[in-house]
Amino acid sequence: FDPTQDGIQIEGYRLPEGGEQMTQQLLDDVFLVRPPEVSVDPDADSGEAVDDVAAMLSGVVFGEEEIGGRSVTTLDFGGPRQYIFGSADTIWVVTDPMGERALVEEAIESLP
């Protein structure tokens, strides 16, 4: 996304019919993956290599909100914010680079 533009970005990833279980698995394993509980400090003397996922997600704040009657996971990147949730066969990602909460709420409420 281009953070210099006004507005929000909405992405929908539709899965094949009957993909309800796959939708939840993709949400858990891909879209909402949490960083492993390891050090991301490359100077640490723990002897462990820095985990790429942990390094990429360090500083990202995960949260849960109720928006438009849906349970939504939020990812706060310290500026841009993403709102992620699933319906029966679709994973939705709403990206808000400019802090336009009213647009986010309107979009989430209108999605199927």
PDB file of N, CA, C and O in Angstrom, residues 46-85:
ATOM      1  N   SER A  46      22.751 -15.471  23.611  1.00  0.00           N
ATOM      2  CA  SER A  46      21.984 -16.684  23.897  1.00  0.00           C
ATOM      3  C   SER A  46      22.463 -17.866  23.070  1.00  0.00           C
ATOM      4  O   SER A  46      22.126 -19.002  23.355  1.00  0.00           O
ATOM      5  N   GLY A  47      23.238 -17.606  22.027  1.00  0.00           N
ATOM      6  CA  GLY A  47      23.707 -18.682  21.175  1.00  0.00           C
ATOM      7  C   GLY A  47      22.692 -19.085  20.126  1.00  0.00           C
ATOM      8  O   GLY A  47      22.977 -19.891  19.258  1.00  0.00           O
ATOM      9  N   GLU A  48      21.487 -18.516  20.185  1.00  0.00           N
ATOM     10  CA  GLU A  48      20.449 -18.842  19.212  1.00  0.00           C
ATOM     11  C   GLU A  48      20.485 -17.822  18.073  1.00  0.00           C
ATOM     12  O   GLU A  48      20.745 -16.653  18.283  1.00  0.00           O
ATOM     13  N   ALA A  49      20.213 -18.294  16.883  1.00  0.00           N
ATOM     14  CA  ALA A  49      20.132 -17.396  15.739  1.00  0.00           C
ATOM     15  C   ALA A  49      18.851 -16.573  15.859  1.00  0.00           C
ATOM     16  O   ALA A  49      17.873 -17.015  16.452  1.00  0.00           O
ATOM     17  N   VAL A  50      18.871 -15.397  15.286  1.00  0.00           N
ATOM     18  CA  VAL A  50      17.684 -14.551  15.305  1.00  0.00           C
ATOM     19  C   VAL A  50      16.638 -15.176  14.393  1.00  0.00           C
ATOM     20  O   VAL A  50      16.919 -15.512  13.245  1.00  0.00           O
ATOM     21  N   ASP A  51      15.436 -15.369  14.902  1.00  0.00           N
ATOM     22  CA  ASP A  51      14.345 -15.925  14.126  1.00  0.00           C
ATOM     23  C   ASP A  51      13.810 -14.861  13.179  1.00  0.00           C
ATOM     24  O   ASP A  51      13.479 -13.758  13.612  1.00  0.00           O
ATOM     25  N   ASP A  52      13.705 -15.188  11.893  1.00  0.00           N
ATOM     26  CA  ASP A  52      13.265 -14.204  10.894  1.00  0.00           C
ATOM     27  C   ASP A  52      11.861 -13.682  11.163  1.00  0.00           C
ATOM     28  O   ASP A  52      11.588 -12.498  11.005  1.00  0.00           O
ATOM     29  N   VAL A  53      10.946 -14.578  11.557  1.00  0.00           N
ATOM     30  CA  VAL A  53       9.566 -14.159  11.834  1.00  0.00           C
ATOM     31  C   VAL A  53       9.547 -13.232  13.046  1.00  0.00           C
ATOM     32  O   VAL A  53       8.895 -12.191  13.047  1.00  0.00           O
ATOM     33  N   ALA A  54      10.286 -13.596  14.085  1.00  0.00           N
ATOM     34  CA  ALA A  54      10.317 -12.769  15.285  1.00  0.00           C
ATOM     35  C   ALA A  54      10.909 -11.397  14.974  1.00  0.00           C
ATOM     36  O   ALA A  54      10.408 -10.374  15.433  1.00  0.00           O
ATOM     37  N   ALA A  55      11.949 -11.358  14.173  1.00  0.00           N
ATOM     38  CA  ALA A  55      12.562 -10.085  13.817  1.00  0.00           C
ATOM     39  C   ALA A  55      11.602  -9.219  13.002  1.00  0.00           C
ATOM     40  O   ALA A  55      11.480  -8.020  13.232  1.00  0.00           O
ATOM     41  N   MET A  56      10.889  -9.845  12.059  1.00  0.00           N
ATOM     42  CA  MET A  56       9.959  -9.105  11.202  1.00  0.00           C
ATOM     43  C   MET A  56       8.795  -8.531  12.010  1.00  0.00           C
ATOM     44  O   MET A  56       8.315  -7.435  11.735  1.00  0.00           O
ATOM     45  N   LEU A  57       8.336  -9.265  13.022  1.00  0.00           N
ATOM     46  CA  LEU A  57       7.167  -8.846  13.786  1.00  0.00           C
ATOM     47  C   LEU A  57       7.507  -8.138  15.094  1.00  0.00           C
ATOM     48  O   LEU A  57       6.610  -7.780  15.848  1.00  0.00           O
ATOM     49  N   SER A  58       8.792  -7.912  15.353  1.00  0.00           N
ATOM     50  CA  SER A  58       9.135  -7.214  16.592  1.00  0.00           C
ATOM     51  C   SER A  58       8.566  -5.797  16.527  1.00  0.00           C
ATOM     52  O   SER A  58       8.662  -5.121  15.508  1.00  0.00           O
ATOM     53  N   GLY A  59       7.937  -5.386  17.581  1.00  0.00           N
ATOM     54  CA  GLY A  59       7.341  -4.057  17.624  1.00  0.00           C
ATOM     55  C   GLY A  59       5.898  -4.002  17.150  1.00  0.00           C
ATOM     56  O   GLY A  59       5.221  -3.000  17.339  1.00  0.00           O
ATOM     57  N   VAL A  60       5.401  -5.065  16.504  1.00  0.00           N
ATOM     58  CA  VAL A  60       4.004  -5.094  16.064  1.00  0.00           C
ATOM     59  C   VAL A  60       3.148  -5.444  17.272  1.00  0.00           C
ATOM     60  O   VAL A  60       3.411  -6.403  17.981  1.00  0.00           O
ATOM     61  N   VAL A  61       2.107  -4.641  17.508  1.00  0.00           N
ATOM     62  CA  VAL A  61       1.215  -4.869  18.642  1.00  0.00           C
ATOM     63  C   VAL A  61      -0.067  -5.530  18.130  1.00  0.00           C
ATOM     64  O   VAL A  61      -0.753  -4.978  17.280  1.00  0.00           O
ATOM     65  N   PHE A  62      -0.345  -6.720  18.637  1.00  0.00           N
ATOM     66  CA  PHE A  62      -1.550  -7.456  18.271  1.00  0.00           C
ATOM     67  C   PHE A  62      -2.652  -7.120  19.262  1.00  0.00           C
ATOM     68  O   PHE A  62      -2.394  -6.969  20.449  1.00  0.00           O
ATOM     69  N   GLY A  63      -3.883  -7.018  18.781  1.00  0.00           N
ATOM     70  CA  GLY A  63      -5.020  -6.761  19.650  1.00  0.00           C
ATOM     71  C   GLY A  63      -6.272  -7.413  19.091  1.00  0.00           C
ATOM     72  O   GLY A  63      -6.268  -7.958  17.994  1.00  0.00           O
ATOM     73  N   GLU A  64      -7.327  -7.357  19.861  1.00  0.00           N
ATOM     74  CA  GLU A  64      -8.632  -7.887  19.444  1.00  0.00           C
ATOM     75  C   GLU A  64      -9.672  -6.807  19.682  1.00  0.00           C
ATOM     76  O   GLU A  64      -9.652  -6.147  20.718  1.00  0.00           O
ATOM     77  N   GLU A  65     -10.562  -6.616  18.712  1.00  0.00           N
ATOM     78  CA  GLU A  65     -11.636  -5.633  18.840  1.00  0.00           C
ATOM     79  C   GLU A  65     -12.917  -6.211  18.265  1.00  0.00           C
ATOM     80  O   GLU A  65     -12.883  -7.094  17.421  1.00  0.00           O
ATOM     81  N   GLU A  66     -14.021  -5.646  18.688  1.00  0.00           N
ATOM     82  CA  GLU A  66     -15.329  -5.944  18.108  1.00  0.00           C
ATOM     83  C   GLU A  66     -15.690  -4.747  17.239  1.00  0.00           C
ATOM     84  O   GLU A  66     -15.820  -3.618  17.732  1.00  0.00           O
ATOM     85  N   ILE A  67     -15.805  -4.973  15.924  1.00  0.00           N
ATOM     86  CA  ILE A  67     -16.145  -3.897  14.994  1.00  0.00           C
ATOM     87  C   ILE A  67     -17.252  -4.397  14.079  1.00  0.00           C
ATOM     88  O   ILE A  67     -17.102  -5.433  13.427  1.00  0.00           O
ATOM     89  N   GLY A  68     -18.347  -3.685  14.044  1.00  0.00           N
ATOM     90  CA  GLY A  68     -19.459  -4.055  13.175  1.00  0.00           C
ATOM     91  C   GLY A  68     -19.993  -5.448  13.451  1.00  0.00           C
ATOM     92  O   GLY A  68     -20.408  -6.148  12.536  1.00  0.00           O
ATOM     93  N   GLY A  69     -19.955  -5.875  14.703  1.00  0.00           N
ATOM     94  CA  GLY A  69     -20.453  -7.186  15.066  1.00  0.00           C
ATOM     95  C   GLY A  69     -19.494  -8.325  14.753  1.00  0.00           C
ATOM     96  O   GLY A  69     -19.862  -9.481  14.832  1.00  0.00           O
ATOM     97  N   ARG A  70     -18.267  -7.986  14.392  1.00  0.00           N
ATOM     98  CA  ARG A  70     -17.270  -9.006  14.060  1.00  0.00           C
ATOM     99  C   ARG A  70     -16.106  -8.945  15.037  1.00  0.00           C
ATOM    100  O   ARG A  70     -15.717  -7.871  15.472  1.00  0.00           O
ATOM    101  N   SER A  71     -15.529 -10.090  15.305  1.00  0.00           N
ATOM    102  CA  SER A  71     -14.308 -10.144  16.086  1.00  0.00           C
ATOM    103  C   SER A  71     -13.145  -9.930  15.117  1.00  0.00           C
ATOM    104  O   SER A  71     -12.964 -10.705  14.176  1.00  0.00           O
ATOM    105  N   VAL A  72     -12.384  -8.877  15.340  1.00  0.00           N
ATOM    106  CA  VAL A  72     -11.333  -8.464  14.416  1.00  0.00           C
ATOM    107  C   VAL A  72      -9.998  -8.436  15.151  1.00  0.00           C
ATOM    108  O   VAL A  72      -9.911  -7.915  16.265  1.00  0.00           O
ATOM    109  N   THR A  73      -8.972  -9.009  14.528  1.00  0.00           N
ATOM    110  CA  THR A  73      -7.616  -8.917  15.076  1.00  0.00           C
ATOM    111  C   THR A  73      -6.955  -7.693  14.483  1.00  0.00           C
ATOM    112  O   THR A  73      -7.017  -7.475  13.268  1.00  0.00           O
ATOM    113  N   THR A  74      -6.349  -6.890  15.334  1.00  0.00           N
ATOM    114  CA  THR A  74      -5.656  -5.691  14.862  1.00  0.00           C
ATOM    115  C   THR A  74      -4.153  -5.907  14.962  1.00  0.00           C
ATOM    116  O   THR A  74      -3.662  -6.551  15.882  1.00  0.00           O
ATOM    117  N   LEU A  75      -3.442  -5.367  13.986  1.00  0.00           N
ATOM    118  CA  LEU A  75      -1.993  -5.354  13.993  1.00  0.00           C
ATOM    119  C   LEU A  75      -1.581  -3.896  13.864  1.00  0.00           C
ATOM    120  O   LEU A  75      -1.904  -3.240  12.874  1.00  0.00           O
ATOM    121  N   ASP A  76      -0.902  -3.388  14.872  1.00  0.00           N
ATOM    122  CA  ASP A  76      -0.458  -2.004  14.872  1.00  0.00           C
ATOM    123  C   ASP A  76       1.040  -1.987  14.611  1.00  0.00           C
ATOM    124  O   ASP A  76       1.829  -2.486  15.403  1.00  0.00           O
ATOM    125  N   PHE A  77       1.416  -1.428  13.478  1.00  0.00           N
ATOM    126  CA  PHE A  77       2.810  -1.382  13.062  1.00  0.00           C
ATOM    127  C   PHE A  77       3.494  -0.086  13.498  1.00  0.00           C
ATOM    128  O   PHE A  77       4.547   0.263  12.989  1.00  0.00           O
ATOM    129  N   GLY A  78       2.868   0.654  14.433  1.00  0.00           N
ATOM    130  CA  GLY A  78       3.440   1.923  14.868  1.00  0.00           C
ATOM    131  C   GLY A  78       3.145   3.035  13.886  1.00  0.00           C
ATOM    132  O   GLY A  78       3.887   3.996  13.771  1.00  0.00           O
ATOM    133  N   GLY A  79       2.084   2.934  13.196  1.00  0.00           N
ATOM    134  CA  GLY A  79       1.661   3.907  12.181  1.00  0.00           C
ATOM    135  C   GLY A  79       0.513   3.266  11.437  1.00  0.00           C
ATOM    136  O   GLY A  79      -0.642   3.358  11.852  1.00  0.00           O
ATOM    137  N   PRO A  80       0.821   2.542  10.340  1.00  0.00           N
ATOM    138  CA  PRO A  80      -0.250   1.820   9.655  1.00  0.00           C
ATOM    139  C   PRO A  80      -0.838   0.752  10.573  1.00  0.00           C
ATOM    140  O   PRO A  80      -0.136   0.182  11.403  1.00  0.00           O
ATOM    141  N   ARG A  81      -2.112   0.501  10.398  1.00  0.00           N
ATOM    142  CA  ARG A  81      -2.797  -0.493  11.212  1.00  0.00           C
ATOM    143  C   ARG A  81      -3.562  -1.419  10.284  1.00  0.00           C
ATOM    144  O   ARG A  81      -4.146  -0.975   9.297  1.00  0.00           O
ATOM    145  N   GLN A  82      -3.568  -2.712  10.603  1.00  0.00           N
ATOM    146  CA  GLN A  82      -4.335  -3.673   9.821  1.00  0.00           C
ATOM    147  C   GLN A  82      -5.402  -4.301  10.704  1.00  0.00           C
ATOM    148  O   GLN A  82      -5.179  -4.518  11.900  1.00  0.00           O
ATOM    149  N   TYR A  83      -6.535  -4.576  10.074  1.00  0.00           N
ATOM    150  CA  TYR A  83      -7.669  -5.227  10.722  1.00  0.00           C
ATOM    151  C   TYR A  83      -7.931  -6.493   9.928  1.00  0.00           C
ATOM    152  O   TYR A  83      -8.189  -6.429   8.721  1.00  0.00           O
ATOM    153  N   ILE A  84      -7.870  -7.664  10.589  1.00  0.00           N
ATOM    154  CA  ILE A  84      -7.964  -8.936   9.891  1.00  0.00           C
ATOM    155  C   ILE A  84      -9.063  -9.784  10.526  1.00  0.00           C
ATOM    156  O   ILE A  84      -9.123  -9.913  11.744  1.00  0.00           O
ATOM    157  N   PHE A  85      -9.919 -10.356   9.676  1.00  0.00           N
ATOM    158  CA  PHE A  85     -10.965 -11.251  10.159  1.00  0.00           C
ATOM    159  C   PHE A  85     -11.385 -12.167   9.029  1.00  0.00           C
ATOM    160  O   PHE A  85     -11.072 -11.923   7.867  1.00  0.00           O
TER     161      PHE A  85
END
